[in-house]
Amino acid sequence: MRTLSRGLLAASLTLATLPGLAATIPFERYTLPNGLTVVLHEDHGLPQVVVDVDYHVGSKNEEVGRTGFAHLFEHLMFEGSKNAQEPYDHYTEPAGASNNAFTTEDHTNYYLQLPSHQLELGLWLESDRMGYFGSVLKESKFLAQRDVVKNEKRQRFDNEPYGSRYEEMLKRLWIDHPYRWPVIGSMADLDAAKLPDVKAFFDRYYAPNNATLVIAGDFNKVQAKSWVQRYFGDLERGPEIDRPFSSDKPLTKEMTATLVGSVQLPGVFVTYRAAKMGDGDAFPLDLLANVLGGGHSSRLYRKLVTEKRLAQSVEVSHWSQEHGGLFQIEAIAAPNVTPAKLQAAIDEEMTAVRHDMVSNRELEKAINQTIAAQLFARERLLDRAQALAASETFFKDPGMVARQETVYRGQSRADLLRVAKQYLNPNARVVLTYIQGDETK
């Protein structure tokens, strides 16, 4: 299964535990005539390299009735291309390399981790599927991987306790917006997908001028540039991509639903719209999520789990997307606790954070843990490569990731109170309640 999960940093992690991590990521950036952006990051600490290709296409680029295509390609593109005709593992495993990919609403990322001396192999493989995959995509492979994706949807979402929460939330949170459907798509759209439509999607979005190539690790820069030119330089530029976007209609009321399914304990899932990428409000919202849910000393965990024993678990997350954002509270009730009682306790804490400033200690802890998480996310070579790729994809600036520490340190208690009042509106949110039963109502 080719997926990437959103991880949470352990509450005990602080800046003091990460003395060896660099605050900046050195890089060189250039662009080929066909539009491919190349980012080089040298690190000779270990004899390994990462080849990372980030395509600026995700589920938001799909259409109503034709969803799930970006994620489908995440599977298809490991099945061989014109010159590398065997599945990817046929080439990578003998070379001691690993490969994977992930898809989001906004981009799709493919990566290889290789021994340093296998860099040329990685560049050849990535260039071949960028330039010569669509022409050899056949009905048999398309149908086989479509079935794989449908099975993944059943296992991870349809048949998993609380598994439908994301899809149920999205269709209520967004009104007229391409974030309304899940990345994996709908079963009906997957069933209806036709090979010509899928090929047209590939031809439009999987091209050099819609991609960023990052090479990170132990390599010779002169040799790497030569190989990049050899394997990617002659690939044809794709069509220019029009990216029109208008913001969604405002959410003007609380949207609620009770979902009945095979769950052992009730769950309450609360979601608000939040700030998009590049919006300065994303930074205080990150800190606010930490205050509310960052470890066992956070407000919601302390109140709901430790003190009142109303919840078995509670998590708070905030993430910004290219054209929107989500702020979520996910709580699983303790035995014999009703969803109504659990939600009332959540709402009590949300009211408090909208009316009173967080303490100086809470702010300092949130800043330190959030910055520590940013640094920890750059410890692995792969993480650095993907951070550079995402910064280039969304901001045309690979160095942006290294400047976030300063922004977090500049946030104040008043900033957190302001965004709490602005975004965490009880009359503009989605509340899903899961209870045990056999059918959804």
GROMACS .gro file of C-alpha atoms in nm:
model
  441
    1MET     CA    1   0.000   0.000   0.000
    2ARG     CA    2   0.158   0.325  -0.109
    3THR     CA    3   0.051   0.581   0.149
    4LEU     CA    4   0.200   0.847   0.370
    5SER     CA    5   0.048   0.909   0.710
    6ARG     CA    6   0.045   1.238   0.896
    7GLY     CA    7   0.254   1.182   1.208
    8LEU     CA    8   0.244   1.358   1.543
    9LEU     CA    9   0.556   1.446   1.741
   10ALA     CA   10   0.579   1.293   2.086
   11ALA     CA   11   0.492   1.539   2.357
   12SER     CA   12   0.828   1.496   2.529
   13LEU     CA   13   1.027   1.615   2.229
   14THR     CA   14   1.180   1.960   2.279
   15LEU     CA   15   1.446   2.169   2.110
   16ALA     CA   16   1.700   2.049   2.364
   17THR     CA   17   1.668   1.693   2.234
   18LEU     CA   18   1.767   1.795   1.881
   19PRO     CA   19   2.101   1.976   1.912
   20GLY     CA   20   2.247   1.830   1.593
   21LEU     CA   21   1.977   1.923   1.345
   22ALA     CA   22   2.044   2.208   1.107
   23ALA     CA   23   1.800   2.497   1.096
   24THR     CA   24   1.867   2.548   0.725
   25ILE     CA   25   1.885   2.316   0.427
   26PRO     CA   26   2.150   2.422   0.174
   27PHE     CA   27   2.045   2.376  -0.187
   28GLU     CA   28   2.097   2.481  -0.547
   29ARG     CA   29   1.799   2.539  -0.774
   30TYR     CA   30   1.779   2.565  -1.153
   31THR     CA   31   1.526   2.504  -1.431
   32LEU     CA   32   1.561   2.310  -1.755
   33PRO     CA   33   1.428   2.459  -2.083
   34ASN     CA   34   1.134   2.215  -2.071
   35GLY     CA   35   1.021   2.365  -1.740
   36LEU     CA   36   1.148   2.099  -1.498
   37THR     CA   37   1.270   2.257  -1.175
   38VAL     CA   38   1.575   2.084  -1.025
   39VAL     CA   39   1.684   2.122  -0.662
   40LEU     CA   40   2.017   1.978  -0.544
   41HIS     CA   41   2.096   1.924  -0.175
   42GLU     CA   42   2.435   1.772  -0.088
   43ASP     CA   43   2.491   1.574   0.232
   44HIS     CA   44   2.790   1.342   0.233
   45GLY     CA   45   2.729   1.200   0.580
   46LEU     CA   46   2.615   0.861   0.448
   47PRO     CA   47   2.661   0.686   0.111
   48GLN     CA   48   2.299   0.732   0.007
   49VAL     CA   49   2.089   0.951  -0.220
   50VAL     CA   50   1.723   1.037  -0.257
   51VAL     CA   51   1.559   1.105  -0.592
   52ASP     CA   52   1.230   1.280  -0.526
   53VAL     CA   53   0.982   1.394  -0.793
   54ASP     CA   54   0.693   1.615  -0.689
   55TYR     CA   55   0.406   1.672  -0.933
   56HIS     CA   56   0.180   1.970  -0.874
   57VAL     CA   57  -0.135   1.764  -0.910
   58GLY     CA   58  -0.366   1.611  -0.652
   59SER     CA   59  -0.728   1.527  -0.599
   60LYS     CA   60  -0.831   1.893  -0.622
   61ASN     CA   61  -0.737   1.886  -0.992
   62GLU     CA   62  -1.002   1.623  -1.061
   63GLU     CA   63  -1.361   1.678  -1.167
   64VAL     CA   64  -1.692   1.580  -1.018
   65GLY     CA   65  -1.765   1.230  -1.146
   66ARG     CA   66  -1.397   1.165  -1.219
   67THR     CA   67  -1.238   1.150  -0.877
   68GLY     CA   68  -0.950   0.935  -0.754
   69PHE     CA   69  -0.735   0.975  -1.067
   70ALA     CA   70  -0.429   1.129  -0.897
   71HIS     CA   71  -0.420   0.853  -0.637
   72LEU     CA   72  -0.478   0.590  -0.906
   73PHE     CA   73  -0.163   0.709  -1.083
   74GLU     CA   74   0.026   0.671  -0.758
   75HIS     CA   75  -0.031   0.298  -0.813
   76LEU     CA   76  -0.013   0.281  -1.192
   77MET     CA   77   0.323   0.454  -1.223
   78PHE     CA   78   0.500   0.170  -1.045
   79GLU     CA   79   0.388  -0.080  -1.308
   80GLY     CA   80   0.648  -0.007  -1.576
   81SER     CA   81   0.704   0.247  -1.852
   82LYS     CA   82   0.827   0.240  -2.213
   83ASN     CA   83   1.190   0.152  -2.149
   84ALA     CA   84   1.168   0.032  -1.788
   85GLN     CA   85   0.894  -0.215  -1.869
   86GLU     CA   86   0.895  -0.422  -1.550
   87PRO     CA   87   0.739  -0.312  -1.219
   88TYR     CA   88   0.958  -0.069  -1.028
   89ASP     CA   89   1.071  -0.321  -0.767
   90HIS     CA   90   1.231  -0.529  -1.043
   91TYR     CA   91   1.491  -0.253  -1.082
   92THR     CA   92   1.516  -0.112  -0.731
   93GLU     CA   93   1.539  -0.422  -0.511
   94PRO     CA   94   1.855  -0.568  -0.676
   95ALA     CA   95   2.013  -0.222  -0.644
   96GLY     CA   96   1.945  -0.206  -0.270
   97ALA     CA   97   1.697   0.076  -0.322
   98SER     CA   98   1.345   0.141  -0.196
   99ASN     CA   99   1.060   0.333  -0.354
  100ASN     CA  100   0.721   0.471  -0.260
  101ALA     CA  101   0.479   0.758  -0.320
  102PHE     CA  102   0.195   0.952  -0.164
  103THR     CA  103  -0.091   1.163  -0.292
  104THR     CA  104  -0.265   1.458  -0.127
  105GLU     CA  105  -0.529   1.704  -0.234
  106ASP     CA  106  -0.259   1.929  -0.380
  107HIS     CA  107   0.040   1.726  -0.499
  108THR     CA  108   0.174   1.378  -0.566
  109ASN     CA  109   0.521   1.275  -0.455
  110TYR     CA  110   0.730   0.984  -0.587
  111TYR     CA  111   1.062   0.897  -0.429
  112LEU     CA  112   1.355   0.659  -0.443
  113GLN     CA  113   1.613   0.595  -0.171
  114LEU     CA  114   1.930   0.450  -0.322
  115PRO     CA  115   2.296   0.377  -0.249
  116SER     CA  116   2.501   0.669  -0.381
  117HIS     CA  117   2.644   0.473  -0.672
  118GLN     CA  118   2.291   0.398  -0.799
  119LEU     CA  119   2.190   0.761  -0.855
  120GLU     CA  120   2.194   0.723  -1.233
  121LEU     CA  121   1.951   0.431  -1.207
  122GLY     CA  122   1.710   0.642  -1.005
  123LEU     CA  123   1.721   0.930  -1.251
  124TRP     CA  124   1.664   0.698  -1.546
  125LEU     CA  125   1.364   0.535  -1.380
  126GLU     CA  126   1.200   0.864  -1.286
  127SER     CA  127   1.262   1.022  -1.625
  128ASP     CA  128   1.121   0.722  -1.809
  129ARG     CA  129   0.790   0.726  -1.629
  130MET     CA  130   0.767   1.104  -1.653
  131GLY     CA  131   0.822   1.103  -2.027
  132TYR     CA  132   0.716   0.760  -2.148
  133PHE     CA  133   0.454   0.614  -1.917
  134GLY     CA  134   0.132   0.739  -2.074
  135SER     CA  135   0.209   0.596  -2.417
  136VAL     CA  136   0.230   0.239  -2.284
  137LEU     CA  137  -0.056   0.244  -2.033
  138LYS     CA  138  -0.278  -0.048  -2.128
  139GLU     CA  139  -0.631  -0.147  -2.031
  140SER     CA  140  -0.515  -0.456  -1.841
  141LYS     CA  141  -0.283  -0.264  -1.607
  142PHE     CA  142  -0.540   0.010  -1.561
  143LEU     CA  143  -0.812  -0.237  -1.460
  144ALA     CA  144  -0.580  -0.432  -1.230
  145GLN     CA  145  -0.466  -0.124  -1.039
  146ARG     CA  146  -0.817   0.016  -1.027
  147ASP     CA  147  -0.918  -0.301  -0.844
  148VAL     CA  148  -0.622  -0.258  -0.607
  149VAL     CA  149  -0.736   0.095  -0.524
  150LYS     CA  150  -1.096  -0.016  -0.472
  151ASN     CA  151  -0.976  -0.283  -0.231
  152GLU     CA  152  -0.763  -0.026  -0.050
  153LYS     CA  153  -1.068   0.196  -0.010
  154ARG     CA  154  -1.266  -0.090   0.137
  155GLN     CA  155  -0.992  -0.188   0.381
  156ARG     CA  156  -0.877   0.157   0.496
  157PHE     CA  157  -1.204   0.348   0.489
  158ASP     CA  158  -1.528   0.162   0.418
  159ASN     CA  159  -1.472  -0.132   0.654
  160GLU     CA  160  -1.260   0.041   0.919
  161PRO     CA  161  -1.413   0.171   1.245
  162TYR     CA  162  -1.465   0.547   1.207
  163GLY     CA  163  -1.313   0.499   0.860
  164SER     CA  164  -1.574   0.707   0.681
  165ARG     CA  165  -1.522   1.014   0.898
  166TYR     CA  166  -1.298   1.200   0.656
  167GLU     CA  167  -1.526   1.155   0.356
  168GLU     CA  168  -1.835   1.236   0.564
  169MET     CA  169  -1.666   1.547   0.700
  170LEU     CA  170  -1.543   1.678   0.365
  171LYS     CA  171  -1.881   1.674   0.195
  172ARG     CA  172  -2.025   1.883   0.478
  173LEU     CA  173  -1.732   2.118   0.537
  174TRP     CA  174  -1.696   2.224   0.173
  175ILE     CA  175  -1.987   2.343  -0.039
  176ASP     CA  176  -1.858   2.416  -0.389
  177HIS     CA  177  -1.492   2.324  -0.367
  178PRO     CA  178  -1.255   2.056  -0.505
  179TYR     CA  179  -1.168   1.948  -0.150
  180ARG     CA  180  -1.519   1.804  -0.115
  181TRP     CA  181  -1.412   1.454  -0.218
  182PRO     CA  182  -1.146   1.230  -0.059
  183VAL     CA  183  -0.811   1.174  -0.226
  184ILE     CA  184  -0.889   0.809  -0.293
  185GLY     CA  185  -1.206   0.907  -0.481
  186SER     CA  186  -1.550   0.751  -0.468
  187MET     CA  187  -1.626   0.390  -0.549
  188ALA     CA  188  -1.878   0.497  -0.813
  189ASP     CA  189  -1.620   0.717  -0.988
  190LEU     CA  190  -1.357   0.443  -0.979
  191ASP     CA  191  -1.606   0.198  -1.131
  192ALA     CA  192  -1.695   0.448  -1.403
  193ALA     CA  193  -1.334   0.546  -1.486
  194LYS     CA  194  -1.231   0.482  -1.848
  195LEU     CA  195  -0.879   0.445  -1.984
  196PRO     CA  196  -0.900   0.744  -2.225
  197ASP     CA  197  -1.004   0.975  -1.939
  198VAL     CA  198  -0.722   0.849  -1.720
  199LYS     CA  199  -0.467   0.893  -2.000
  200ALA     CA  200  -0.588   1.248  -2.064
  201PHE     CA  201  -0.535   1.328  -1.695
  202PHE     CA  202  -0.179   1.197  -1.713
  203ASP     CA  203  -0.095   1.388  -2.031
  204ARG     CA  204  -0.214   1.712  -1.877
  205TYR     CA  205  -0.043   1.702  -1.539
  206TYR     CA  206   0.255   1.462  -1.542
  207ALA     CA  207   0.505   1.665  -1.739
  208PRO     CA  208   0.839   1.838  -1.669
  209ASN     CA  209   0.686   2.185  -1.642
  210ASN     CA  210   0.453   2.062  -1.367
  211ALA     CA  211   0.720   1.882  -1.166
  212THR     CA  212   1.010   1.939  -0.929
  213LEU     CA  213   1.306   1.700  -0.918
  214VAL     CA  214   1.506   1.694  -0.595
  215ILE     CA  215   1.836   1.507  -0.562
  216ALA     CA  216   1.956   1.489  -0.204
  217GLY     CA  217   2.248   1.316  -0.037
  218ASP     CA  218   2.593   1.192  -0.127
  219PHE     CA  219   2.654   1.277  -0.492
  220ASN     CA  220   2.883   1.472  -0.720
  221LYS     CA  221   2.699   1.784  -0.831
  222VAL     CA  222   2.868   1.808  -1.172
  223GLN     CA  223   2.792   1.445  -1.251
  224ALA     CA  224   2.435   1.476  -1.124
  225LYS     CA  225   2.366   1.777  -1.345
  226SER     CA  226   2.503   1.587  -1.644
  227TRP     CA  227   2.270   1.294  -1.576
  228VAL     CA  228   1.973   1.523  -1.522
  229GLN     CA  229   2.034   1.677  -1.862
  230ARG     CA  230   2.081   1.336  -2.025
  231TYR     CA  231   1.764   1.179  -1.889
  232PHE     CA  232   1.527   1.473  -1.842
  233GLY     CA  233   1.653   1.736  -2.082
  234ASP     CA  234   1.483   1.596  -2.393
  235LEU     CA  235   1.145   1.525  -2.234
  236GLU     CA  236   0.866   1.722  -2.395
  237ARG     CA  237   0.712   2.011  -2.212
  238GLY     CA  238   0.346   1.953  -2.126
  239PRO     CA  239   0.053   2.188  -2.185
  240GLU     CA  240   0.039   2.504  -1.978
  241ILE     CA  241  -0.185   2.442  -1.679
  242ASP     CA  242  -0.454   2.691  -1.597
  243ARG     CA  243  -0.513   2.699  -1.221
  244PRO     CA  244  -0.826   2.908  -1.170
  245PHE     CA  245  -0.964   2.904  -0.822
  246SER     CA  246  -1.233   3.089  -0.633
  247SER     CA  247  -1.284   3.048  -0.261
  248ASP     CA  248  -1.573   2.842  -0.135
  249LYS     CA  249  -1.898   2.983  -0.006
  250PRO     CA  250  -1.882   3.053   0.368
  251LEU     CA  251  -2.005   2.789   0.608
  252THR     CA  252  -2.283   2.964   0.798
  253LYS     CA  253  -2.406   2.697   1.038
  254GLU     CA  254  -2.302   2.394   1.233
  255MET     CA  255  -2.331   2.079   1.023
  256THR     CA  256  -2.399   1.766   1.229
  257ALA     CA  257  -2.447   1.399   1.156
  258THR     CA  258  -2.476   1.078   1.353
  259LEU     CA  259  -2.307   0.780   1.189
  260VAL     CA  260  -2.393   0.431   1.302
  261GLY     CA  261  -2.142   0.153   1.246
  262SER     CA  262  -1.921  -0.117   1.393
  263VAL     CA  263  -1.740   0.089   1.655
  264GLN     CA  264  -1.663  -0.028   2.007
  265LEU     CA  265  -1.688   0.319   2.161
  266PRO     CA  266  -1.859   0.640   2.051
  267GLY     CA  267  -1.648   0.900   1.876
  268VAL     CA  268  -1.686   1.276   1.834
  269PHE     CA  269  -1.509   1.445   1.542
  270VAL     CA  270  -1.516   1.825   1.516
  271THR     CA  271  -1.373   2.010   1.215
  272TYR     CA  272  -1.340   2.379   1.132
  273ARG     CA  273  -1.216   2.545   0.816
  274ALA     CA  274  -0.871   2.693   0.870
  275ALA     CA  275  -0.600   2.895   0.697
  276LYS     CA  276  -0.448   2.796   0.363
  277MET     CA  277  -0.079   2.761   0.282
  278GLY     CA  278   0.099   3.094   0.277
  279ASP     CA  279  -0.154   3.259   0.507
  280GLY     CA  280   0.011   3.401   0.816
  281ASP     CA  281  -0.273   3.268   1.031
  282ALA     CA  282  -0.152   2.913   0.970
  283PHE     CA  283   0.131   2.966   1.220
  284PRO     CA  284  -0.075   3.065   1.527
  285LEU     CA  285  -0.326   2.792   1.435
  286ASP     CA  286  -0.043   2.537   1.447
  287LEU     CA  287   0.048   2.662   1.793
  288LEU     CA  288  -0.314   2.659   1.905
  289ALA     CA  289  -0.346   2.294   1.799
  290ASN     CA  290  -0.046   2.220   2.018
  291VAL     CA  291  -0.196   2.403   2.316
  292LEU     CA  292  -0.516   2.203   2.281
  293GLY     CA  293  -0.377   1.863   2.186
  294GLY     CA  294   0.002   1.856   2.203
  295GLY     CA  295   0.066   1.574   2.446
  296HIS     CA  296  -0.062   1.471   2.788
  297SER     CA  297  -0.022   1.819   2.937
  298SER     CA  298  -0.235   1.982   2.666
  299ARG     CA  299  -0.572   2.128   2.754
  300LEU     CA  300  -0.802   1.874   2.593
  301TYR     CA  301  -0.602   1.568   2.695
  302ARG     CA  302  -0.566   1.688   3.051
  303LYS     CA  303  -0.935   1.774   3.089
  304LEU     CA  304  -1.101   1.495   2.888
  305VAL     CA  305  -0.868   1.202   2.952
  306THR     CA  306  -0.681   1.265   3.276
  307GLU     CA  307  -0.917   1.470   3.493
  308LYS     CA  308  -1.273   1.400   3.382
  309ARG     CA  309  -1.209   1.053   3.231
  310LEU     CA  310  -1.458   1.123   2.954
  311ALA     CA  311  -1.232   1.022   2.666
  312GLN     CA  312  -1.008   0.729   2.593
  313SER     CA  313  -0.809   0.939   2.347
  314VAL     CA  314  -0.814   1.288   2.199
  315GLU     CA  315  -0.609   1.435   1.916
  316VAL     CA  316  -0.598   1.785   1.772
  317SER     CA  317  -0.449   1.861   1.432
  318HIS     CA  318  -0.420   2.155   1.201
  319TRP     CA  319  -0.293   2.144   0.846
  320SER     CA  320  -0.294   2.398   0.571
  321GLN     CA  321  -0.366   2.308   0.212
  322GLU     CA  322  -0.309   2.506  -0.105
  323HIS     CA  323  -0.663   2.644  -0.111
  324GLY     CA  324  -0.789   2.593   0.242
  325GLY     CA  325  -0.717   2.425   0.570
  326LEU     CA  326  -0.857   2.204   0.844
  327PHE     CA  327  -0.856   2.228   1.224
  328GLN     CA  328  -0.975   1.902   1.379
  329ILE     CA  329  -1.052   1.754   1.718
  330GLU     CA  330  -1.094   1.376   1.727
  331ALA     CA  331  -1.206   1.217   2.053
  332ILE     CA  332  -1.299   0.857   2.135
  333ALA     CA  333  -1.524   0.828   2.440
  334ALA     CA  334  -1.434   0.634   2.750
  335PRO     CA  335  -1.662   0.337   2.830
  336ASN     CA  336  -2.013   0.438   2.942
  337VAL     CA  337  -1.967   0.801   2.833
  338THR     CA  338  -2.227   0.940   2.593
  339PRO     CA  339  -2.125   1.138   2.283
  340ALA     CA  340  -2.331   1.433   2.409
  341LYS     CA  341  -2.135   1.450   2.733
  342LEU     CA  342  -1.805   1.420   2.550
  343GLN     CA  343  -1.896   1.694   2.302
  344ALA     CA  344  -2.009   1.923   2.583
  345ALA     CA  345  -1.669   1.889   2.747
  346ILE     CA  346  -1.493   1.962   2.417
  347ASP     CA  347  -1.710   2.268   2.362
  348GLU     CA  348  -1.633   2.396   2.710
  349GLU     CA  349  -1.262   2.398   2.633
  350MET     CA  350  -1.315   2.551   2.289
  351THR     CA  351  -1.520   2.831   2.444
  352ALA     CA  352  -1.240   2.899   2.691
  353VAL     CA  353  -0.972   2.921   2.422
  354ARG     CA  354  -1.187   3.166   2.223
  355HIS     CA  355  -1.240   3.396   2.521
  356ASP     CA  356  -0.912   3.401   2.713
  357MET     CA  357  -0.549   3.416   2.612
  358VAL     CA  358  -0.333   3.110   2.656
  359SER     CA  359  -0.072   3.138   2.930
  360ASN     CA  360   0.287   3.240   2.865
  361ARG     CA  361   0.395   2.890   2.961
  362GLU     CA  362   0.152   2.731   2.714
  363LEU     CA  363   0.273   2.957   2.434
  364GLU     CA  364   0.639   2.888   2.506
  365LYS     CA  365   0.577   2.512   2.515
  366ALA     CA  366   0.380   2.524   2.190
  367ILE     CA  367   0.650   2.724   2.011
  368ASN     CA  368   0.930   2.498   2.132
  369GLN     CA  369   0.751   2.175   2.047
  370THR     CA  370   0.637   2.300   1.707
  371ILE     CA  371   0.984   2.417   1.610
  372ALA     CA  372   1.128   2.090   1.741
  373ALA     CA  373   0.885   1.905   1.517
  374GLN     CA  374   0.998   2.114   1.220
  375LEU     CA  375   1.361   2.030   1.291
  376PHE     CA  376   1.287   1.665   1.361
  377ALA     CA  377   1.112   1.647   1.023
  378ARG     CA  378   1.445   1.735   0.860
  379GLU     CA  379   1.653   1.471   1.033
  380ARG     CA  380   1.617   1.211   0.760
  381LEU     CA  381   1.750   1.278   0.413
  382LEU     CA  382   1.415   1.182   0.260
  383ASP     CA  383   1.231   1.430   0.482
  384ARG     CA  384   1.462   1.711   0.372
  385ALA     CA  385   1.419   1.621   0.007
  386GLN     CA  386   1.042   1.624   0.039
  387ALA     CA  387   1.043   1.951   0.232
  388LEU     CA  388   1.247   2.115  -0.045
  389ALA     CA  389   1.017   1.969  -0.310
  390ALA     CA  390   0.697   2.085  -0.141
  391SER     CA  391   0.835   2.435  -0.080
  392GLU     CA  392   0.922   2.463  -0.448
  393THR     CA  393   0.590   2.318  -0.564
  394PHE     CA  394   0.374   2.553  -0.362
  395PHE     CA  395   0.589   2.863  -0.314
  396LYS     CA  396   0.855   2.845  -0.587
  397ASP     CA  397   1.102   2.880  -0.303
  398PRO     CA  398   1.276   2.568  -0.163
  399GLY     CA  399   1.430   2.776   0.114
  400MET     CA  400   1.100   2.875   0.267
  401VAL     CA  401   1.088   2.568   0.491
  402ALA     CA  402   1.397   2.685   0.678
  403ARG     CA  403   1.252   3.027   0.762
  404GLN     CA  404   0.949   2.906   0.953
  405GLU     CA  405   1.122   2.900   1.291
  406THR     CA  406   1.144   3.279   1.293
  407VAL     CA  407   0.774   3.311   1.213
  408TYR     CA  408   0.670   3.076   1.494
  409ARG     CA  409   0.886   3.264   1.743
  410GLY     CA  410   0.713   3.587   1.644
  411GLN     CA  411   0.366   3.468   1.748
  412SER     CA  412   0.202   3.614   2.059
  413ARG     CA  413  -0.075   3.514   2.298
  414ALA     CA  414  -0.292   3.775   2.127
  415ASP     CA  415  -0.231   3.607   1.789
  416LEU     CA  416  -0.359   3.275   1.922
  417LEU     CA  417  -0.667   3.438   2.071
  418ARG     CA  418  -0.738   3.620   1.746
  419VAL     CA  419  -0.728   3.307   1.528
  420ALA     CA  420  -0.928   3.110   1.784
  421LYS     CA  421  -1.205   3.367   1.760
  422GLN     CA  422  -1.181   3.390   1.382
  423TYR     CA  423  -1.164   3.023   1.286
  424LEU     CA  424  -1.304   2.813   1.573
  425ASN     CA  425  -1.661   2.930   1.531
  426PRO     CA  426  -1.919   2.687   1.678
  427ASN     CA  427  -2.168   2.808   1.417
  428ALA     CA  428  -1.940   2.722   1.125
  429ARG     CA  429  -1.812   2.371   1.175
  430VAL     CA  430  -1.884   2.003   1.118
  431VAL     CA  431  -1.956   1.770   1.410
  432LEU     CA  432  -1.973   1.396   1.340
  433THR     CA  433  -2.082   1.151   1.607
  434TYR     CA  434  -2.019   0.779   1.571
  435ILE     CA  435  -2.225   0.529   1.768
  436GLN     CA  436  -2.246   0.151   1.761
  437GLY     CA  437  -2.497  -0.007   1.525
  438ASP     CA  438  -2.551  -0.170   1.187
  439GLU     CA  439  -2.641   0.115   0.955
  440THR     CA  440  -2.584   0.486   0.899
  441LYS     CA  441  -2.866   0.732   0.941
   0.00000   0.00000   0.00000
